[in-house]
């Protein structure tokens, strides 16, 4: 059985759908703290669980003896700044509960997402390398940095085969993002189609590393399928996708919706978060060690998003 914790989230939803497509619905147990509202994820093969309730979580491990666990439950950057203690507690103790139970129940592989949010104001801003100064100043960012250290620690001390990717901002149409700083790049598509306009909470020139969800899910499955001896990084791999600004994304959307207009809000707290992150990422190791390569550039992503969202 494969257990996906955080199945209602932006990534969790897509992972459940993809893993069930690959292994069959009954092979993938979806779990989250609330029932699923997604039309394709019913209460069948679904367990209500709070990843912070270790006793309840252990019952799930006992019941399903999962061979793989994907932990996607987390509080993202913007929400984390509104509720710092809650973000630290969920992001850190949720991970520690899963790592501990994965060792106890001999789970073969664990996936845990890190983020480009582990970099900070003094990290190189362009083509940010795998190893460099990392001084994240959001709770989300340093919870992910600490989480990377714990993942590597459990690999070294317990031999746990835990694998991780530093996801950029992810853009998809099957699920909605929640509480992130990169969410503008998803919201813009919905509003462009509904109202032909969108007010961006990030300034026109704010470049951020981004990736189409199809690429991010494929990267995850390719990493998880790679032979263990090919994996040399047990903290988390840099993963580069596309890098663009709200202005560039708006211009690409206008190629399909000529009347679309973007405007820019001032003084949104998410601007400071975005300004502390890299503009682009270097993912040489992922390319060399498990042949990572993206399929979707900005034009292809925009066309696919609009095609699938226009209904
Ligand atoms: C966020 N979507 O905005 C997440 C992600 C790199 C950004 O970690 O917080």
XYZ file of C-alpha atoms and ligand atoms in Angstrom:
320
model
C 0.000 0.000 0.000
C 1.105 3.563 -0.667
C 0.022 6.119 1.951
C -0.406 9.765 0.934
C -0.707 12.112 3.920
C -2.087 15.531 2.990
C -4.194 14.173 0.120
C -6.439 17.260 0.011
C -3.593 19.663 -0.708
C -2.393 21.119 -4.017
C 0.315 18.459 -4.488
C -1.312 15.678 -2.461
C -4.397 15.633 -4.671
C -2.327 15.295 -7.845
C -0.115 12.615 -6.285
C -3.142 10.527 -5.258
C -4.622 10.784 -8.759
C -1.317 9.933 -10.462
C -0.329 7.128 -8.083
C -3.798 5.558 -8.366
C -3.527 5.806 -12.144
C -0.208 3.980 -11.958
C -0.906 1.392 -9.201
C -4.713 1.191 -8.992
C -7.112 2.958 -6.625
C -7.032 0.321 -3.890
C -3.204 0.451 -3.729
C -3.139 4.125 -2.696
C -4.560 5.177 0.671
C -5.345 8.888 0.745
C -5.405 10.639 4.108
C -5.961 14.121 5.445
C -7.334 15.905 8.480
C -10.669 16.599 6.706
C -12.715 14.517 4.228
C -11.875 15.112 0.571
C -14.003 17.537 -1.443
C -12.367 16.524 -4.731
C -14.852 14.806 -7.075
C -12.290 12.122 -7.988
C -11.178 11.380 -4.401
C -14.037 9.782 -2.445
C -14.098 8.347 1.078
C -13.156 4.963 -0.386
C -9.487 4.135 0.412
C -9.438 7.386 2.440
C -8.483 7.770 6.113
C -9.050 10.786 8.332
C -5.796 11.406 10.192
C -4.021 14.265 11.935
C -0.301 13.757 11.308
C 0.344 15.345 14.722
C -1.685 12.605 16.469
C 1.034 9.951 16.573
C -1.200 7.285 18.157
C -3.845 7.640 15.431
C -1.130 7.817 12.772
C 0.445 4.619 14.117
C -2.935 2.863 13.789
C -2.830 3.748 10.067
C 0.723 2.371 9.727
C -0.347 -0.775 11.633
C -3.466 -1.251 9.480
C -1.865 -0.726 6.053
C 1.857 -1.493 6.609
C 2.612 1.015 3.807
C 5.562 0.235 1.523
C 5.761 3.918 0.537
C 4.655 7.071 2.383
C 4.297 10.529 0.817
C 4.030 13.292 3.449
C 2.483 16.396 1.866
C 0.773 17.869 4.944
C 2.266 21.300 5.660
C 1.501 24.956 6.228
C 2.970 27.079 3.424
C 4.895 30.349 3.471
C 2.190 33.021 3.687
C -0.053 31.195 6.160
C 3.030 30.214 8.144
C 3.828 33.883 8.752
C 0.316 34.408 10.159
C 0.532 31.324 12.411
C 4.267 30.708 13.021
C 3.938 28.289 15.962
C 1.312 26.192 14.186
C 3.432 26.089 11.017
C 6.533 24.998 12.934
C 4.549 22.377 14.857
C 2.861 20.812 11.822
C 5.827 21.042 9.447
C 8.371 19.777 11.993
C 6.517 17.348 14.288
C 4.434 15.959 11.448
C 7.661 15.016 9.683
C 9.240 13.568 12.846
C 6.170 11.395 13.502
C 6.295 10.014 9.960
C 10.071 9.413 9.962
C 9.819 7.595 13.302
C 6.909 5.360 12.258
C 8.468 4.696 8.841
C 11.540 3.254 10.593
C 9.397 1.295 13.076
C 7.192 -0.189 10.326
C 10.070 -0.659 7.851
C 8.529 1.535 5.160
C 10.609 1.000 2.004
C 10.540 4.613 0.734
C 9.392 7.967 2.110
C 8.842 11.126 0.048
C 8.852 14.541 1.696
C 8.690 17.868 -0.179
C 11.137 20.636 0.517
C 11.037 23.975 -1.276
C 13.116 26.745 -2.820
C 11.934 28.555 0.332
C 14.952 27.009 2.112
C 17.058 29.734 0.464
C 17.145 33.231 1.914
C 18.246 36.835 1.315
C 21.954 35.932 1.338
C 21.662 32.918 -0.962
C 22.752 33.570 -4.560
C 19.612 34.886 -6.304
C 20.166 33.497 -9.826
C 20.826 29.853 -10.719
C 20.938 29.131 -7.015
C 23.173 26.082 -6.479
C 22.473 22.941 -4.445
C 24.908 24.048 -1.724
C 25.266 27.703 -0.684
C 24.411 30.115 2.135
C 20.888 29.339 3.307
C 19.324 31.899 5.632
C 15.564 31.513 5.139
C 13.579 34.111 7.085
C 10.110 32.512 6.925
C 8.956 29.857 9.399
C 7.968 27.721 6.432
C 11.442 28.140 4.908
C 13.424 27.214 7.988
C 11.021 24.398 8.874
C 11.820 22.955 5.444
C 15.563 23.546 5.973
C 15.413 21.753 9.336
C 13.266 19.032 7.779
C 15.931 18.418 5.133
C 18.487 17.926 7.923
C 16.183 15.415 9.666
C 15.592 13.484 6.429
C 19.343 13.123 5.832
C 19.806 12.201 9.520
C 17.237 9.374 9.323
C 18.910 8.080 6.173
C 22.350 8.054 7.838
C 21.299 6.834 11.318
C 18.474 4.430 10.411
C 19.024 3.667 6.726
C 15.555 5.040 5.934
C 15.207 5.547 2.163
C 13.721 9.048 2.342
C 13.781 11.182 -0.820
C 13.001 14.851 -1.305
C 12.715 17.655 -3.860
C 13.018 21.422 -3.362
C 9.866 22.250 -5.335
C 9.565 25.685 -6.965
C 6.151 27.332 -7.071
C 3.759 24.793 -8.599
C 1.021 25.569 -11.095
C -1.765 23.168 -11.947
C -5.488 23.066 -12.720
C -6.648 19.868 -10.942
C -6.161 21.281 -7.442
C -5.941 24.681 -5.790
C -2.906 25.990 -3.898
C -3.333 27.124 -0.319
C -1.519 29.788 1.647
C 1.532 30.128 -0.556
C 3.379 33.099 -2.005
C 3.427 31.641 -5.534
C -0.356 31.106 -5.583
C -0.783 34.226 -7.741
C 0.428 32.154 -10.690
C -2.560 29.808 -10.319
C -5.178 32.398 -9.292
C -4.361 34.523 -12.360
C -5.646 31.818 -14.732
C -8.989 31.444 -12.944
C -9.526 35.203 -12.834
C -8.372 35.765 -16.406
C -11.007 33.304 -17.629
C -13.708 34.602 -15.267
C -13.117 38.380 -15.368
C -10.421 39.070 -17.996
C -8.434 40.828 -15.261
C -6.308 40.024 -12.205
C -4.702 42.079 -9.434
C -1.323 40.500 -8.659
C -0.146 40.596 -5.037
C 3.460 40.389 -6.305
C 5.027 43.262 -8.255
C 5.444 43.116 -12.033
C 9.147 42.291 -11.978
C 9.134 39.612 -9.246
C 10.843 36.622 -10.856
C 10.406 33.286 -9.063
C 11.256 29.662 -9.848
C 8.069 27.920 -11.002
C 7.039 24.587 -12.495
C 3.990 23.063 -14.148
C 2.368 20.467 -11.894
C 2.658 17.730 -14.541
C 6.434 18.188 -14.475
C 6.548 18.286 -10.661
C 4.579 15.046 -10.303
C 6.703 13.340 -12.967
C 9.871 14.519 -11.185
C 8.527 13.047 -7.938
C 7.732 9.648 -9.471
C 11.043 9.569 -11.379
C 12.945 10.327 -8.171
C 11.012 7.657 -6.269
C 11.609 5.106 -9.045
C 15.352 5.864 -9.325
C 17.667 3.102 -7.996
C 18.736 3.950 -4.433
C 22.423 3.916 -5.388
C 21.794 6.721 -7.902
C 20.556 9.044 -5.125
C 23.479 10.936 -3.601
C 21.505 13.755 -1.964
C 19.429 12.715 1.042
C 18.545 16.222 2.211
C 16.643 17.481 -0.848
C 17.379 17.997 -4.553
C 17.202 21.409 -6.205
C 14.562 21.238 -8.925
C 14.544 23.946 -11.573
C 11.555 24.548 -13.775
C 10.794 27.868 -15.425
C 11.479 31.304 -13.985
C 9.103 34.130 -14.779
C 7.563 37.350 -13.451
C 3.864 38.261 -13.137
C 4.406 40.611 -16.103
C 5.794 37.791 -18.270
C 2.984 35.437 -17.260
C 0.377 38.111 -18.042
C 1.925 38.695 -21.469
C 1.744 34.953 -22.198
C -1.916 34.819 -21.125
C -2.689 37.828 -23.361
C -1.575 35.766 -26.366
C -4.694 33.651 -25.702
C -6.957 36.289 -24.071
C -6.061 39.579 -25.806
C -8.278 41.707 -23.530
C -6.778 40.354 -20.308
C -5.467 43.099 -18.000
C -3.158 42.682 -15.002
C -2.802 45.225 -12.207
C -0.545 45.223 -9.114
C -1.459 45.572 -5.461
C 1.052 47.408 -3.251
C 2.453 46.379 0.163
C 1.202 42.797 0.222
C 3.165 40.872 2.929
C 3.907 38.155 0.395
C 6.136 40.554 -1.557
C 8.788 40.464 1.178
C 8.680 36.651 1.184
C 9.125 36.513 -2.598
C 11.985 39.042 -2.418
C 13.854 36.699 -0.033
C 13.748 33.787 -2.484
C 15.870 32.952 -5.552
C 14.847 34.116 -9.005
C 16.021 30.865 -10.600
C 17.528 27.521 -9.569
C 20.392 25.314 -10.760
C 19.390 21.640 -10.751
C 22.513 20.068 -12.246
C 22.564 17.206 -9.719
C 18.985 16.122 -10.502
C 19.753 16.217 -14.227
C 22.977 14.228 -13.821
C 21.898 11.691 -11.172
C 18.389 10.764 -12.291
C 18.103 12.420 -15.731
C 15.698 15.150 -14.725
C 14.396 17.403 -17.561
C 11.275 19.588 -17.695
C 8.715 19.250 -20.495
C 6.670 22.439 -20.007
C 8.022 25.932 -20.637
C 5.974 29.077 -19.918
C 4.163 28.989 -23.260
C 3.262 25.283 -23.021
C 2.144 25.628 -19.394
C -0.056 28.651 -20.160
C -1.692 26.954 -23.136
C -2.363 23.758 -21.142
C -3.747 25.618 -18.115
C -6.165 27.688 -20.204
C -7.160 24.671 -22.295
C -8.088 22.667 -19.179
C -9.648 25.496 -17.171
C -11.802 27.077 -19.842
C -14.285 24.261 -19.302
C 4.711 28.692 -1.222
N 3.953 27.248 -3.034
O 4.440 29.627 -1.930
C 4.835 27.311 -1.877
C 6.233 27.037 -2.351
C 8.285 27.944 -3.485
C 6.904 28.221 -3.050
O 7.025 26.555 -1.340
O 4.874 28.825 -0.041
